[in-house]
Amino acid sequence: MLMMNSTSICRVSARQLLDCKCRPMLEVDVYTQGGACGRGSAPTGSSVGSHESFVLRDNNPAEYGGMSVHKAVDVIETVIGPALAGMDVMDLNALDKKMLELDGTPEKRILGGNSIYSTSIACARAAAASQNLPLYQLFAQQRGGLHHIPVTTFNIVNGGRFSGYTMAFNEFIVVPFGVEYIEEAVEMGVQVFHKLGEIIEHFQHGRPASTGGSYGYSAPCDDPEIVLSLMQDAIDACGYHGRMVFALDCASSEMYDKEKKTYLLKGQRLSSEELISYVQGLSQKFPLFFVEDLLDEDDWDGFICAKQKLTRTNIIGDDFIVTNRHRLEKAFELQAVDGFILKPNQVGTISEALETYDYAAQHGLIAIPSGRSGGVIGDVVMDFSVGLNAPLQKNGAPRSGERIDKLNLLLRVSSQNPDLKLCDIRTFARF
């Protein structure tokens, strides 16, 4: 019989809300005997790896086109909640293990990754609330305290399929470089974003820049080199030459032909070797801090080749790793990556995500926490970013509320900890 104390779970509830793209999203509340409450929700991405945790949806076409999550709400209230009742929120590993045992599948297809993940966040936040701490402080206490603030990046140009052309690369990112304080880094990102809108409008002969799927600007053409050049023009026009660099999220699984084993780029189909060679050329012309998901999520040979040939940038896995410790371990042993994108909902529990992060830290790999395209206010990824002393934090364009919320959290942490400077990411650069 479980012994009840102030941090024991007494109630779990759930509801359907909306994410920033107005898609149904699960939200979970966990309450303790002592009156603490933690809340968690599971955002989803636009580029979703096939190895990610399963998102349980209703598939009822009569409501939100099948995207509703009432089944997940029911799972929380009839299965997960009763199973966790009386357990201690301070033992997150035991809580996550209990939910994994209840589900019993690698990709959480019975209870749903969104059900398990949202509850895992809520439990972690209830634990922090019971100590009167924000969750990032609890993470930091467990790992030696806060040492710096992560450098935030800005996804300011979005690829995809547009009228008349397809920009194969998903995200074009600017990264403040050699900057000491988050206040300056945020202002730089905002200024460059605004200036880029003017430059794209000029490039389009007076046609205003349009909004992309992730709230940056839609790529104005299908040529990555031109887009990077326009971004450099914006940086230079703002007076930040040499103080902002670039990163790419290629999300190449979206443009991969599995039968022909080719990738789309500028209207042509390329082999993995040709795509690697093309990006190698970009890395020689532009300061690329990292290149994310350059190859398909299962193109292991391609990633190994990219790691060997692209010596002027960091090779990062997102859909390739899906925050999974076993995939990261294999990639490290094969020398296929320099790091990974930390998206806790991909693996499905806080404790599993922390395990993957700890493996990366122990083996000299870069971990970059990131939100999802379908983001939320108060995203737990920011607790990872700050509390784990990550070097960088991946964010979107400074346009929509949930993305600005992430910037404001970093500004708030800086205000409350005035001695904290930005991480000096120059030590990770390869250009």
XYZ file of C-alpha atoms in Angstrom:
431
model
C 0.000 0.000 0.000
C 1.333 3.452 -0.980
C 2.134 5.864 1.845
C 0.491 9.243 1.257
C 2.446 12.483 1.803
C 2.234 16.089 0.653
C 3.809 15.293 -2.716
C 1.590 12.276 -3.424
C -0.731 12.556 -6.430
C -4.353 12.951 -5.421
C -5.975 13.911 -8.740
C -5.267 13.983 -12.479
C -7.525 15.741 -14.983
C -7.355 16.465 -18.699
C -9.018 18.499 -21.423
C -8.819 19.297 -25.113
C -7.388 22.722 -26.004
C -5.837 24.208 -29.157
C -2.203 24.657 -30.172
C -0.907 27.749 -31.975
C -2.098 26.358 -35.309
C -5.604 25.806 -33.925
C -5.193 22.044 -33.900
C -6.634 20.104 -30.950
C -4.079 19.507 -28.206
C -4.172 17.611 -24.928
C -3.601 19.400 -21.617
C -3.168 17.593 -18.281
C -3.261 18.808 -14.673
C -1.684 16.847 -11.804
C -2.560 17.776 -8.202
C -0.763 16.715 -5.021
C -2.013 16.165 -1.496
C -0.141 19.286 -0.427
C -1.975 21.499 -2.908
C 0.667 21.798 -5.614
C -0.460 21.661 -9.239
C 1.489 20.955 -12.405
C 0.222 21.412 -15.949
C 1.503 19.890 -19.172
C 0.574 19.792 -22.834
C 1.986 18.094 -25.899
C 2.728 20.282 -28.933
C 3.217 18.649 -32.326
C 5.432 19.521 -35.273
C 5.023 20.071 -38.984
C 8.017 17.886 -39.796
C 7.272 14.718 -37.815
C 9.682 11.797 -37.806
C 8.265 8.323 -38.365
C 10.094 7.101 -35.251
C 8.458 9.656 -32.937
C 6.022 8.742 -30.198
C 2.520 8.129 -31.500
C -0.004 10.965 -31.196
C -3.390 9.564 -30.161
C -6.180 11.345 -32.029
C -9.861 10.533 -32.510
C -9.794 10.209 -36.317
C -13.386 11.437 -36.377
C -13.737 13.460 -39.608
C -16.781 15.252 -38.207
C -14.652 17.130 -35.626
C -11.540 19.132 -36.487
C -10.961 16.909 -39.498
C -10.154 13.915 -37.306
C -7.596 15.778 -35.171
C -9.523 15.848 -31.881
C -7.980 14.248 -28.787
C -10.994 13.167 -26.722
C -9.651 9.594 -26.699
C -6.480 10.878 -25.066
C -8.520 12.799 -22.487
C -10.344 9.577 -21.674
C -7.050 7.675 -21.378
C -5.827 10.199 -18.817
C -8.966 10.112 -16.699
C -9.690 6.363 -16.790
C -6.260 4.719 -17.110
C -3.285 6.942 -16.343
C -4.814 9.044 -13.554
C -5.990 6.098 -11.442
C -2.672 4.279 -11.973
C -0.643 7.243 -10.716
C -2.870 8.065 -7.739
C -0.856 7.999 -4.527
C 2.525 8.002 -6.273
C 5.095 10.675 -5.400
C 5.655 13.478 -7.949
C 9.238 13.789 -6.697
C 10.044 10.392 -8.266
C 9.568 11.214 -11.944
C 11.439 8.120 -13.103
C 8.952 5.870 -11.284
C 5.976 7.788 -12.675
C 7.256 7.646 -16.243
C 8.170 3.978 -15.854
C 4.649 3.234 -14.632
C 3.114 4.876 -17.717
C 5.531 3.088 -20.055
C 4.584 -0.238 -18.463
C 0.880 0.559 -18.837
C 1.397 1.223 -22.544
C 3.923 -1.504 -23.328
C 4.789 -0.424 -26.891
C 8.013 1.251 -28.112
C 6.196 4.198 -29.731
C 3.444 4.508 -27.094
C 0.664 3.475 -29.447
C -1.761 2.212 -26.810
C -2.081 5.180 -24.482
C -0.626 7.735 -26.911
C 2.631 9.615 -26.689
C 0.694 12.839 -26.206
C -1.126 11.342 -23.201
C 2.034 10.066 -21.545
C 4.137 13.134 -22.357
C 1.571 15.672 -21.166
C 1.219 13.784 -17.901
C 4.985 13.511 -17.510
C 5.326 17.300 -17.842
C 2.482 17.872 -15.387
C 4.112 15.569 -12.827
C 7.486 17.290 -13.211
C 5.901 20.705 -12.795
C 3.930 19.544 -9.771
C 7.227 18.413 -8.242
C 8.763 21.832 -8.903
C 5.663 23.636 -7.597
C 5.804 21.618 -4.389
C 9.289 23.081 -3.863
C 8.131 26.589 -4.876
C 10.472 26.504 -7.864
C 10.095 26.899 -11.622
C 10.889 23.581 -13.294
C 14.118 24.880 -14.846
C 15.449 25.582 -11.356
C 14.672 22.021 -10.293
C 16.546 20.694 -13.344
C 19.454 23.027 -12.593
C 19.667 21.966 -8.940
C 20.025 18.365 -10.080
C 22.892 19.304 -12.453
C 25.078 21.781 -10.598
C 23.137 25.019 -10.914
C 22.674 27.628 -13.631
C 25.883 28.513 -15.494
C 24.692 30.527 -18.484
C 21.700 31.419 -20.660
C 21.344 29.539 -23.947
C 21.778 31.431 -27.192
C 18.383 31.617 -28.872
C 18.174 31.060 -32.620
C 15.576 32.465 -34.991
C 13.915 30.499 -37.818
C 13.178 33.486 -40.056
C 12.638 31.911 -43.500
C 10.421 28.863 -44.000
C 10.625 26.443 -46.896
C 7.949 24.220 -48.381
C 5.788 23.945 -51.459
C 4.681 27.263 -52.949
C 2.959 28.310 -56.142
C 5.357 27.518 -58.972
C 8.306 26.245 -56.916
C 9.371 24.219 -53.892
C 12.000 25.303 -51.413
C 13.376 21.950 -50.308
C 15.028 23.166 -47.101
C 12.588 23.645 -44.241
C 14.188 26.329 -42.038
C 16.709 29.103 -42.557
C 18.006 30.229 -39.184
C 20.062 33.132 -37.834
C 22.198 32.665 -34.732
C 23.610 35.523 -32.616
C 27.349 34.867 -32.376
C 29.873 36.190 -29.899
C 27.187 38.125 -28.007
C 27.377 38.324 -24.213
C 23.828 39.064 -23.112
C 20.407 37.737 -24.077
C 18.902 41.229 -24.269
C 21.200 42.139 -27.147
C 20.756 38.768 -28.854
C 16.967 39.112 -28.836
C 17.112 42.646 -30.207
C 19.449 41.490 -32.982
C 17.055 38.725 -33.992
C 14.076 41.098 -34.024
C 15.893 43.781 -36.012
C 17.201 41.351 -38.634
C 13.770 39.756 -38.993
C 12.114 43.115 -39.668
C 14.842 44.210 -42.088
C 14.635 40.918 -43.976
C 10.972 41.582 -44.747
C 11.982 44.778 -46.542
C 14.784 43.018 -48.414
C 12.519 40.186 -49.570
C 9.940 42.732 -50.748
C 12.623 44.452 -52.820
C 13.776 41.058 -54.180
C 10.159 40.354 -55.181
C 9.896 43.698 -57.021
C 7.531 45.281 -54.539
C 5.457 42.235 -53.608
C 5.379 42.028 -49.791
C 7.016 39.077 -48.064
C 4.422 36.488 -47.086
C 4.165 34.524 -43.850
C 5.483 30.956 -43.864
C 4.087 27.882 -42.190
C 6.205 28.444 -39.068
C 5.563 32.213 -38.981
C 8.838 33.243 -40.555
C 8.838 34.581 -44.115
C 7.986 32.233 -46.962
C 11.093 31.461 -48.967
C 10.957 33.774 -52.015
C 12.569 31.228 -54.364
C 13.814 27.645 -54.504
C 17.528 28.459 -54.225
C 19.004 28.162 -50.702
C 22.062 30.193 -51.657
C 19.902 33.162 -52.667
C 17.934 32.954 -49.407
C 21.124 32.912 -47.341
C 22.440 35.882 -49.347
C 19.255 37.870 -48.609
C 19.614 37.017 -44.928
C 23.235 38.197 -45.014
C 22.079 41.454 -46.609
C 19.644 41.959 -43.709
C 22.373 41.245 -41.151
C 24.758 43.679 -42.821
C 22.071 46.373 -43.141
C 21.492 46.145 -39.372
C 25.201 46.531 -38.650
C 25.678 42.983 -37.343
C 28.203 41.668 -39.860
C 30.247 38.903 -38.224
C 27.949 38.868 -35.194
C 25.186 36.680 -36.639
C 25.716 33.356 -38.366
C 23.433 30.777 -39.979
C 21.965 27.335 -39.487
C 19.780 25.133 -41.668
C 17.073 22.601 -40.928
C 16.792 20.703 -44.185
C 14.095 18.255 -42.951
C 15.103 16.172 -45.945
C 12.791 13.253 -45.137
C 10.017 15.517 -46.449
C 11.685 15.705 -49.871
C 13.093 12.175 -50.089
C 12.033 9.615 -52.700
C 12.547 6.285 -50.938
C 12.266 4.220 -54.123
C 14.753 6.250 -56.151
C 16.789 7.259 -53.072
C 16.997 10.857 -54.238
C 16.389 14.281 -52.722
C 14.615 17.276 -54.240
C 16.630 20.479 -54.601
C 15.909 23.379 -56.967
C 13.565 21.263 -59.056
C 16.060 18.435 -59.542
C 16.576 15.043 -57.916
C 19.953 14.543 -56.231
C 21.692 11.585 -54.626
C 22.761 11.886 -51.010
C 26.347 12.445 -52.155
C 25.271 15.278 -54.457
C 23.195 16.905 -51.722
C 26.107 16.682 -49.293
C 28.403 18.231 -51.897
C 25.953 21.091 -52.446
C 25.754 21.891 -48.720
C 29.527 21.584 -48.502
C 29.663 24.433 -51.009
C 27.259 26.498 -48.912
C 29.405 25.920 -45.821
C 32.378 27.371 -47.671
C 30.456 30.532 -48.628
C 28.484 31.139 -45.430
C 29.201 30.650 -41.710
C 26.911 27.683 -41.002
C 26.822 26.842 -37.314
C 24.833 23.638 -37.826
C 22.956 21.709 -40.486
C 20.013 19.718 -39.191
C 18.496 16.628 -40.848
C 20.466 17.001 -44.059
C 19.521 13.433 -44.998
C 16.475 11.193 -44.636
C 15.746 9.935 -41.139
C 16.909 6.420 -42.068
C 19.832 7.367 -44.357
C 22.520 6.236 -41.921
C 25.188 5.972 -44.622
C 24.354 9.494 -45.785
C 24.778 10.939 -42.288
C 28.103 9.154 -41.848
C 29.279 10.593 -45.167
C 28.046 14.080 -44.265
C 29.891 13.966 -40.932
C 33.099 13.081 -42.770
C 32.821 15.683 -45.529
C 31.169 18.681 -43.873
C 34.036 19.785 -41.680
C 32.983 23.461 -41.493
C 29.663 22.895 -39.728
C 28.011 20.684 -37.107
C 25.851 17.790 -38.306
C 22.715 17.641 -36.157
C 19.975 15.003 -36.087
C 16.297 15.740 -35.416
C 13.960 13.263 -37.138
C 17.119 11.143 -37.439
C 17.482 10.866 -33.638
C 13.960 11.721 -32.331
C 15.439 12.358 -28.859
C 15.876 8.587 -28.527
C 18.862 7.457 -26.459
C 19.353 4.278 -28.488
C 19.378 6.081 -31.841
C 21.742 8.735 -30.482
C 24.064 6.080 -29.104
C 24.158 4.305 -32.480
C 24.750 7.599 -34.310
C 27.619 8.472 -31.955
C 29.245 5.062 -32.343
C 29.007 5.351 -36.151
C 30.268 8.949 -36.039
C 27.161 10.137 -37.867
C 26.329 13.327 -35.896
C 27.815 16.095 -33.809
C 24.621 16.475 -31.796
C 20.844 16.364 -31.808
C 17.705 18.451 -31.476
C 16.148 17.868 -28.060
C 12.363 17.624 -28.477
C 11.012 15.789 -25.417
C 7.654 14.949 -27.005
C 9.446 12.904 -29.680
C 10.478 10.280 -27.146
C 7.441 10.824 -24.954
C 8.527 11.304 -21.312
C 10.620 13.824 -19.414
C 12.843 11.140 -17.896
C 13.615 9.543 -21.288
C 14.471 12.962 -22.742
C 16.768 13.684 -19.791
C 18.443 10.306 -20.272
C 19.160 11.163 -23.915
C 20.461 14.583 -22.923
C 22.753 13.109 -20.267
C 24.191 10.650 -22.803
C 24.934 13.545 -25.152
C 26.589 15.566 -22.384
C 28.754 12.602 -21.373
C 29.950 12.071 -24.948
C 30.632 15.626 -26.069
C 27.574 15.923 -28.299
C 25.620 19.167 -28.706
C 22.023 19.082 -27.421
C 19.772 21.842 -28.789
C 16.323 22.043 -27.145
C 13.594 23.058 -29.585
C 9.921 23.841 -29.605
C 7.561 22.431 -32.219
C 5.764 24.132 -35.070
C 2.452 23.598 -33.273
C 3.750 25.263 -30.138
C 2.279 26.389 -26.841
C 2.710 29.156 -24.298
C 4.839 27.928 -21.389
C 6.554 25.176 -23.396
C 8.535 22.824 -21.135
C 11.338 22.879 -23.705
C 12.379 26.203 -22.181
C 12.857 24.517 -18.803
C 15.200 22.103 -20.569
C 16.980 24.944 -22.364
C 17.743 26.927 -19.208
C 17.845 24.233 -16.530
C 20.187 21.923 -18.448
C 22.561 24.760 -19.411
C 22.098 24.015 -23.099
C 24.401 26.024 -25.391
C 21.616 26.944 -27.808
C 17.832 27.007 -27.863
C 15.971 26.671 -31.160
C 13.134 29.142 -31.630
C 10.965 30.425 -34.427
C 10.588 33.888 -35.872
C 9.759 36.706 -33.409
C 6.213 36.988 -34.668
C 3.718 34.772 -32.805
C 2.867 34.648 -29.105
C 4.226 31.222 -28.187
C 7.571 32.033 -29.834
C 7.805 35.443 -28.160
C 6.921 33.713 -24.880
C 10.150 31.714 -25.197
C 12.169 34.892 -25.695
C 10.475 36.505 -22.714
C 11.336 33.547 -20.506
C 15.019 34.003 -21.327
C 14.783 37.742 -20.677
C 13.037 37.046 -17.369
C 15.718 34.561 -16.291
C 18.391 37.126 -17.150
C 16.625 39.799 -15.101
C 16.401 37.479 -12.110
C 19.999 36.270 -12.514
C 21.954 39.370 -13.646
C 25.323 37.601 -13.448
C 24.332 35.052 -16.119
C 25.777 35.666 -19.565
C 24.984 33.877 -22.808
C 26.805 30.640 -23.515
C 29.892 31.325 -25.613
C 29.029 29.131 -28.562
C 32.177 30.130 -30.450
C 33.824 27.066 -28.923
C 31.430 24.852 -30.921
C 31.829 26.642 -34.265
C 33.691 24.940 -37.119
C 33.782 27.656 -39.774
